[in-house]
PDB file of C-alpha atoms in Angstrom:
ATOM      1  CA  UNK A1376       0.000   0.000   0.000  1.00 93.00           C
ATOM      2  CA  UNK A1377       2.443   2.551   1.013  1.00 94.00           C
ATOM      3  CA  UNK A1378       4.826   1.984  -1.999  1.00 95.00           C
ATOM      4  CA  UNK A1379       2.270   2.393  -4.144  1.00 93.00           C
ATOM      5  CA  UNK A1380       1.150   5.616  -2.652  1.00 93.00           C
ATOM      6  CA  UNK A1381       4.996   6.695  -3.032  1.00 96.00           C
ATOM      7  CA  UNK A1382       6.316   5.865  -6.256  1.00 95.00           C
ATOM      8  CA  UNK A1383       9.976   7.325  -5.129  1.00 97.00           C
ATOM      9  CA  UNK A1384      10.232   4.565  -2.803  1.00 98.00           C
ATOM     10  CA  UNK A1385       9.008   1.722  -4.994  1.00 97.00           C
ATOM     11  CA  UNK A1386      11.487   2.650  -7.438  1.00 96.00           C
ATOM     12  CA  UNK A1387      14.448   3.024  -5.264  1.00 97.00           C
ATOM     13  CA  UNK A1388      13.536  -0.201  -3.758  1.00 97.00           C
ATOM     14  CA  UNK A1389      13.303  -1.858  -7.183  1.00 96.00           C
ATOM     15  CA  UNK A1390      16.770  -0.576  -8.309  1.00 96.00           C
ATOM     16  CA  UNK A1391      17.690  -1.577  -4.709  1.00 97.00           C
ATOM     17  CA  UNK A1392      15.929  -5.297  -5.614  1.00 96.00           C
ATOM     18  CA  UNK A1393      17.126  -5.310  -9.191  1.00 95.00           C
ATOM     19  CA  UNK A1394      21.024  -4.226  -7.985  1.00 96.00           C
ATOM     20  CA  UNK A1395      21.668  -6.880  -5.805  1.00 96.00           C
ATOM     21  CA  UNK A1396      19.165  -9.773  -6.917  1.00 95.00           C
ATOM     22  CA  UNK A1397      19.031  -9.095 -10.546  1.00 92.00           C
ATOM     23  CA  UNK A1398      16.403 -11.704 -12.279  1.00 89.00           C
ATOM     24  CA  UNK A1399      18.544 -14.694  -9.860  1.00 91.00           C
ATOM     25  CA  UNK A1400      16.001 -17.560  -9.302  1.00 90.00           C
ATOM     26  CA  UNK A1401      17.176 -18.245  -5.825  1.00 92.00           C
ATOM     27  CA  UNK A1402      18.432 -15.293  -2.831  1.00 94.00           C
ATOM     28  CA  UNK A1403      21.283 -15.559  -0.436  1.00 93.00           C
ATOM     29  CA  UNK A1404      21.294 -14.869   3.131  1.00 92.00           C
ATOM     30  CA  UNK A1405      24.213 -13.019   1.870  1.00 95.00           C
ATOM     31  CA  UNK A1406      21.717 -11.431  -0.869  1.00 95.00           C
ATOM     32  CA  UNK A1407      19.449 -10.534   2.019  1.00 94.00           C
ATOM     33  CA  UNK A1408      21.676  -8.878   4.106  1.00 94.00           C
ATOM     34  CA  UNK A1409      22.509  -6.370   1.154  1.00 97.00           C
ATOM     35  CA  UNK A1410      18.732  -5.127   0.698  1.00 97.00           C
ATOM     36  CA  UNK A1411      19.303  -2.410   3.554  1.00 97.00           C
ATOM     37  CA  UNK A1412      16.945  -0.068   1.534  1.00 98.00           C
ATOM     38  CA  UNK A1413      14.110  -2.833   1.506  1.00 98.00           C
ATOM     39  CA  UNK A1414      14.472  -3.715   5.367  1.00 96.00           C
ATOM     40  CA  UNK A1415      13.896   0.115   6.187  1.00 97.00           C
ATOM     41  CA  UNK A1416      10.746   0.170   3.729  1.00 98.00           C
ATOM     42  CA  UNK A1417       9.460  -2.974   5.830  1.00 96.00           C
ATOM     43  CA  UNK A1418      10.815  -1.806   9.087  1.00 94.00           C
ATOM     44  CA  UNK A1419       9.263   1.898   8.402  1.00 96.00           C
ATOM     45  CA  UNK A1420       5.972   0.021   7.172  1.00 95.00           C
ATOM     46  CA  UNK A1421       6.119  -2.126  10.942  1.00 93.00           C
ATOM     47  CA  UNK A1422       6.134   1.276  12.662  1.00 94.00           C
ATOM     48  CA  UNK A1423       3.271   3.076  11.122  1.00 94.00           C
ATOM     49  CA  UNK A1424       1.236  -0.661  10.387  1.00 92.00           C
ATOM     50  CA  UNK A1425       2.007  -2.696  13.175  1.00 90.00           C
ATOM     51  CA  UNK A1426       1.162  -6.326  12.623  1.00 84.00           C
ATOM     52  CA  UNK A1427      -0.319  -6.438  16.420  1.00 82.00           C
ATOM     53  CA  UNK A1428      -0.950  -3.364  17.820  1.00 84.00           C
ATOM     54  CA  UNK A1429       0.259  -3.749  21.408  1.00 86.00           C
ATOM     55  CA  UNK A1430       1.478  -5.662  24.393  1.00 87.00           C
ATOM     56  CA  UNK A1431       0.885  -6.026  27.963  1.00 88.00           C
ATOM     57  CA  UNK A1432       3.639  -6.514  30.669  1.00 88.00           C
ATOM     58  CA  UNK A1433       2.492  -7.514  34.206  1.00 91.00           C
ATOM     59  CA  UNK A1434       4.429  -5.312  36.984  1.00 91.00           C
ATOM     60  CA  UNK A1435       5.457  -7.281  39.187  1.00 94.00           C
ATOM     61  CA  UNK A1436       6.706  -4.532  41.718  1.00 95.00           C
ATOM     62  CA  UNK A1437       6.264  -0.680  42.226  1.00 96.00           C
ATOM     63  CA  UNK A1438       8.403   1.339  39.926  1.00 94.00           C
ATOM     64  CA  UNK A1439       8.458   4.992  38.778  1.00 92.00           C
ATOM     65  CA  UNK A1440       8.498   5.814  35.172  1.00 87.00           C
ATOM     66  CA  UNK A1441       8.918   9.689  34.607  1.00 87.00           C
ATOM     67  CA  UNK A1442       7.765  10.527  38.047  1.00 93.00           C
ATOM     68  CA  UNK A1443       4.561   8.144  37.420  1.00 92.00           C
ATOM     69  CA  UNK A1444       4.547   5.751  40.001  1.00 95.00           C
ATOM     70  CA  UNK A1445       3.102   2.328  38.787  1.00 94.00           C
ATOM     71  CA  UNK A1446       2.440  -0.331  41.596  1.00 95.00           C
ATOM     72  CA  UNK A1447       3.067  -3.410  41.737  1.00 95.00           C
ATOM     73  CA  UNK A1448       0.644  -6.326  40.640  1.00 95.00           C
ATOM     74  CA  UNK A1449      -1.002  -5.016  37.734  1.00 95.00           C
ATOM     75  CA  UNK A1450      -0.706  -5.038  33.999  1.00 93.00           C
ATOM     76  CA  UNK A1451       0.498  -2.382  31.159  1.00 90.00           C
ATOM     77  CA  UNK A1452      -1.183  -1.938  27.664  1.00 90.00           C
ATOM     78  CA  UNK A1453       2.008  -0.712  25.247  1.00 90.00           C
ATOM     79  CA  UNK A1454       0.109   0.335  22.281  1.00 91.00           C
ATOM     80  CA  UNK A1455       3.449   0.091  19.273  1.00 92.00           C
ATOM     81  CA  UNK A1456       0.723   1.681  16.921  1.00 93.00           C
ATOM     82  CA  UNK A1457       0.019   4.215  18.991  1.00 93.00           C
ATOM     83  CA  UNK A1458       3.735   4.626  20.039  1.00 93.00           C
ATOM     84  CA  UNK A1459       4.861   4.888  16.249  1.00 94.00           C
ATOM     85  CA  UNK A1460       2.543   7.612  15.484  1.00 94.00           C
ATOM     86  CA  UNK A1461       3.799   9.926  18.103  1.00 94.00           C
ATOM     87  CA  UNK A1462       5.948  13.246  17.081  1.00 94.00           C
ATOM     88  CA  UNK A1463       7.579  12.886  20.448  1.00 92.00           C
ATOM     89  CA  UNK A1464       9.570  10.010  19.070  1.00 93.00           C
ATOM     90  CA  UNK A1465       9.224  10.290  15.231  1.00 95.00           C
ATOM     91  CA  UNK A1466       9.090  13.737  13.242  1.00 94.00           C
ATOM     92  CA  UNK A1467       5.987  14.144  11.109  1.00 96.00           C
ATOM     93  CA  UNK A1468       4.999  10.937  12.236  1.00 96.00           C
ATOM     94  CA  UNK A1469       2.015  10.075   9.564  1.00 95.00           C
ATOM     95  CA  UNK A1470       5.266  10.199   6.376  1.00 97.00           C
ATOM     96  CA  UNK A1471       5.848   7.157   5.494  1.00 98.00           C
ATOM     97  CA  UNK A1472      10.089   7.283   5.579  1.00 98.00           C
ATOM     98  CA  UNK A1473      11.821   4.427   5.308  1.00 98.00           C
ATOM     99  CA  UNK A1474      14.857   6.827   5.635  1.00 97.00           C
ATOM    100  CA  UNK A1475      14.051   7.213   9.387  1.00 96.00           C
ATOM    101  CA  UNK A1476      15.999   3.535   9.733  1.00 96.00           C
ATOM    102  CA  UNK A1477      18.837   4.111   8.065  1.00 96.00           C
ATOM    103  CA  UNK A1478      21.639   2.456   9.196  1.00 94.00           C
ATOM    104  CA  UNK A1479      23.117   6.009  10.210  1.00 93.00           C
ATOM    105  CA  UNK A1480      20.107   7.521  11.486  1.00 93.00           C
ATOM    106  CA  UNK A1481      19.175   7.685  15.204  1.00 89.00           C
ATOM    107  CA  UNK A1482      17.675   4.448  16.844  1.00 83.00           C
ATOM    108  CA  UNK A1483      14.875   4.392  18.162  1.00 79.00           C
ATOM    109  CA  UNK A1484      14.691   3.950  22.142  1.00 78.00           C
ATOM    110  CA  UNK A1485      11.653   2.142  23.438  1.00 85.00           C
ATOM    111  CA  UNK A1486       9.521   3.579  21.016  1.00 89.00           C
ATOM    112  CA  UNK A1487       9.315   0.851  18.546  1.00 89.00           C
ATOM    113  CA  UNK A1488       8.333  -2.633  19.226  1.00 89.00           C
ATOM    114  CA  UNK A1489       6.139  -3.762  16.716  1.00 87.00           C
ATOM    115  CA  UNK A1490       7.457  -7.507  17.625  1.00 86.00           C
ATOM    116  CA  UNK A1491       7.312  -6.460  21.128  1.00 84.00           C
ATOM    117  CA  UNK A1492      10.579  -6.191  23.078  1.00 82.00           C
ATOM    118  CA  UNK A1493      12.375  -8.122  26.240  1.00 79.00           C
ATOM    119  CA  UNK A1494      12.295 -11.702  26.959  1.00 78.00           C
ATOM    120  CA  UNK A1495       8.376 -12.127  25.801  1.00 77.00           C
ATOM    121  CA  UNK A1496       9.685 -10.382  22.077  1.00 81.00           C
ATOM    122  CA  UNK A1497       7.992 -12.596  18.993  1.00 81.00           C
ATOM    123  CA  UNK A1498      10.262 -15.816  19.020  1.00 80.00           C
ATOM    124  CA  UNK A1499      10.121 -16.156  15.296  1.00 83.00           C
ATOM    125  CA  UNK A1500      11.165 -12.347  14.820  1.00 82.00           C
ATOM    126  CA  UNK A1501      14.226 -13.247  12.646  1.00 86.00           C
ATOM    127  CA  UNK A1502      12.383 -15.666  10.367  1.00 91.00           C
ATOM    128  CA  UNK A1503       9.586 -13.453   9.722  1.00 90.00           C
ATOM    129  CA  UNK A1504      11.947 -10.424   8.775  1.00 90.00           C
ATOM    130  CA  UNK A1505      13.726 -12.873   6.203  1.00 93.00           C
ATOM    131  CA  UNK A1506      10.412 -14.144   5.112  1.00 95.00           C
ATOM    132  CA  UNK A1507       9.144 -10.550   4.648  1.00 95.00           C
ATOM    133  CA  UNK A1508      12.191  -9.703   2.694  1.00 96.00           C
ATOM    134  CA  UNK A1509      12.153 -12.952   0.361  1.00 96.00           C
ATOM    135  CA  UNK A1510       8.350 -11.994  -0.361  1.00 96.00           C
ATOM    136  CA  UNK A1511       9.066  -8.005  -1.064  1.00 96.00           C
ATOM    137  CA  UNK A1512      11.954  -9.180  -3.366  1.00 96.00           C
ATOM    138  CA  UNK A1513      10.289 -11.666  -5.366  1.00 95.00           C
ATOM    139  CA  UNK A1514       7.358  -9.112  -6.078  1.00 95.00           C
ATOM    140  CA  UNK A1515       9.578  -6.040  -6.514  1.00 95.00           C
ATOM    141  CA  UNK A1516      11.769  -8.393  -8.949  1.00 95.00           C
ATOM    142  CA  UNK A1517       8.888 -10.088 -10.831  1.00 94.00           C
ATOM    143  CA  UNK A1518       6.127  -7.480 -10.871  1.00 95.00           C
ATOM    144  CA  UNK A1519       5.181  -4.003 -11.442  1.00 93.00           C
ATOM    145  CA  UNK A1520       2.154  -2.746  -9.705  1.00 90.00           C
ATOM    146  CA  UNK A1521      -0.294   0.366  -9.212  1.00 92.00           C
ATOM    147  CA  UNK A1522      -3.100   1.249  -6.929  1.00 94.00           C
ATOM    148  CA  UNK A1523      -6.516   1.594  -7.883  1.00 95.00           C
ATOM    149  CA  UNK A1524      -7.507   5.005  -7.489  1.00 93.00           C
ATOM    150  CA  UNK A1525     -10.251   5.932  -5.088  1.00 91.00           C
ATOM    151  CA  UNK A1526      -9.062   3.465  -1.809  1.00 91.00           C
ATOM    152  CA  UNK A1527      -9.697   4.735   1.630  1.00 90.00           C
ATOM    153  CA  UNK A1528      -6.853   2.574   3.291  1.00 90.00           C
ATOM    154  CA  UNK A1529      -8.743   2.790   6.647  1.00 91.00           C
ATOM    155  CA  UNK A1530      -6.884   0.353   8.930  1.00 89.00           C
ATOM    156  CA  UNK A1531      -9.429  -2.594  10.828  1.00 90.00           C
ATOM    157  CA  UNK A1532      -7.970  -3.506  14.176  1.00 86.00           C
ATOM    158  CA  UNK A1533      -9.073  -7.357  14.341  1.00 85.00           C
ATOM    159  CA  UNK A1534      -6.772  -8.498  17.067  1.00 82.00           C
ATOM    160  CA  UNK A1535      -4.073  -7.819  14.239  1.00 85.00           C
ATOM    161  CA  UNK A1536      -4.111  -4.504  11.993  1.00 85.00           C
ATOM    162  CA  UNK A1537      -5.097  -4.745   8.165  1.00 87.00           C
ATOM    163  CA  UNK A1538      -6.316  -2.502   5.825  1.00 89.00           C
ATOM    164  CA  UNK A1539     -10.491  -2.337   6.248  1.00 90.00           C
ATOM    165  CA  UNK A1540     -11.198  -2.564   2.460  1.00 90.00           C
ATOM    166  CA  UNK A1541      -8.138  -4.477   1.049  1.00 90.00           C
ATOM    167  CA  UNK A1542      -5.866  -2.982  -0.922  1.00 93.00           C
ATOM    168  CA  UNK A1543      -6.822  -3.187  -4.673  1.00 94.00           C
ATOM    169  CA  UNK A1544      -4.011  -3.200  -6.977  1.00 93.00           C
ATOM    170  CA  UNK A1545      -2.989  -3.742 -10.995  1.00 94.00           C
ATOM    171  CA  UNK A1546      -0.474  -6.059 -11.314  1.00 93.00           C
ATOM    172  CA  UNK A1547       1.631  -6.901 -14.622  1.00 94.00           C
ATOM    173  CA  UNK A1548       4.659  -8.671 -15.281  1.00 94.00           C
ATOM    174  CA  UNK A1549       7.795  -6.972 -14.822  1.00 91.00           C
ATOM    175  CA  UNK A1550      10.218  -5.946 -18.223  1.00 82.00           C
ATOM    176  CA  UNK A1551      13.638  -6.130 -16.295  1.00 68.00           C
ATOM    177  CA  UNK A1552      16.203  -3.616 -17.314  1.00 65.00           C
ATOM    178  CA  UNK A1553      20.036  -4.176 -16.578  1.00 59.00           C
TER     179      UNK A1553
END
């Protein structure tokens, strides 16, 4: 959705795709570990579309957090959506930037966790980075692609965050260019 609703990042990410990958049948770890440019699309697409929007934590004893004392024996909501959409931790918050994860830029402190963070983070965190960056490649590489005008993008929170409507797309083989 977002890279086609910013056609300067698609194509940077294709040249990014088509660079490294080329038309190969089969990608490297090695191959994967070049596409910086495609995991800050996907990481900057995690921030502003969380797959689950939140987290709990129980407390288990009384702690102060900014001079907000939170007792013992109860739980936290983190909200990561809510968190990523804040200008006190990302400037203009609502542009999609995948230049905000550069691997020079600032980190982040505590502010994103869209694969929540600590000893209760997503096991499977790794694999489903790698799997998201196989996926992105093979489309980028294979196909080009166009929203439909008109789409309201409104984002359903079902337990996990999708689009309310879809995401209705034209899709047509790729001519690759060397």
């Amino acid at each position: 959705m977002e890279l086609g609703r910013n056609p300067e990042i698609l194509e940077k990410a294709k040249k990014e795709v088509d660079d490294v990958i080329g038309m190969k049948q089969e990608i490297s770890n090695d191959d994967l570990g070049k596409l910086i440019y495609l995991s800050q699309v996907l990481k900057e697409t995690l921030r502003i579309y969380p797959t689950a929007p939140g987290t709990s934590r129980d407390i288990k004893e009384d702690m102060m957090i900014d001079s907000v004392h939170i007792p013992g024996g109860v739980s936290c909501a983190f909200s990561s959506y809510t968190a990523g959409r804040m200008e006190k931790f990302f400037k203009d918050p609502l542009k999609f930037d995948p230049d905000r994860f550069h691997p020079g830029a600032p980190k982040p402190y505590y502010c994103y966790f869209p694969f929540a963070l600590g000893p209760r983070s997503y096991l499977g965190l790794n694999f489903a980075q790698m799997e998201a960056k196989v996926v992105m490649t093979k489309l980028l590489q294979r196909f080009d692609f166009s929203l439909v005008p008109g789409q309201s993008f409104d984002i359903q929170d079902t337990g996990t965050l999708r689009p309310k409507s879809g995401v209705i797309c034209t899709i047509k083989h790729r001519k690759y260019k060397n």
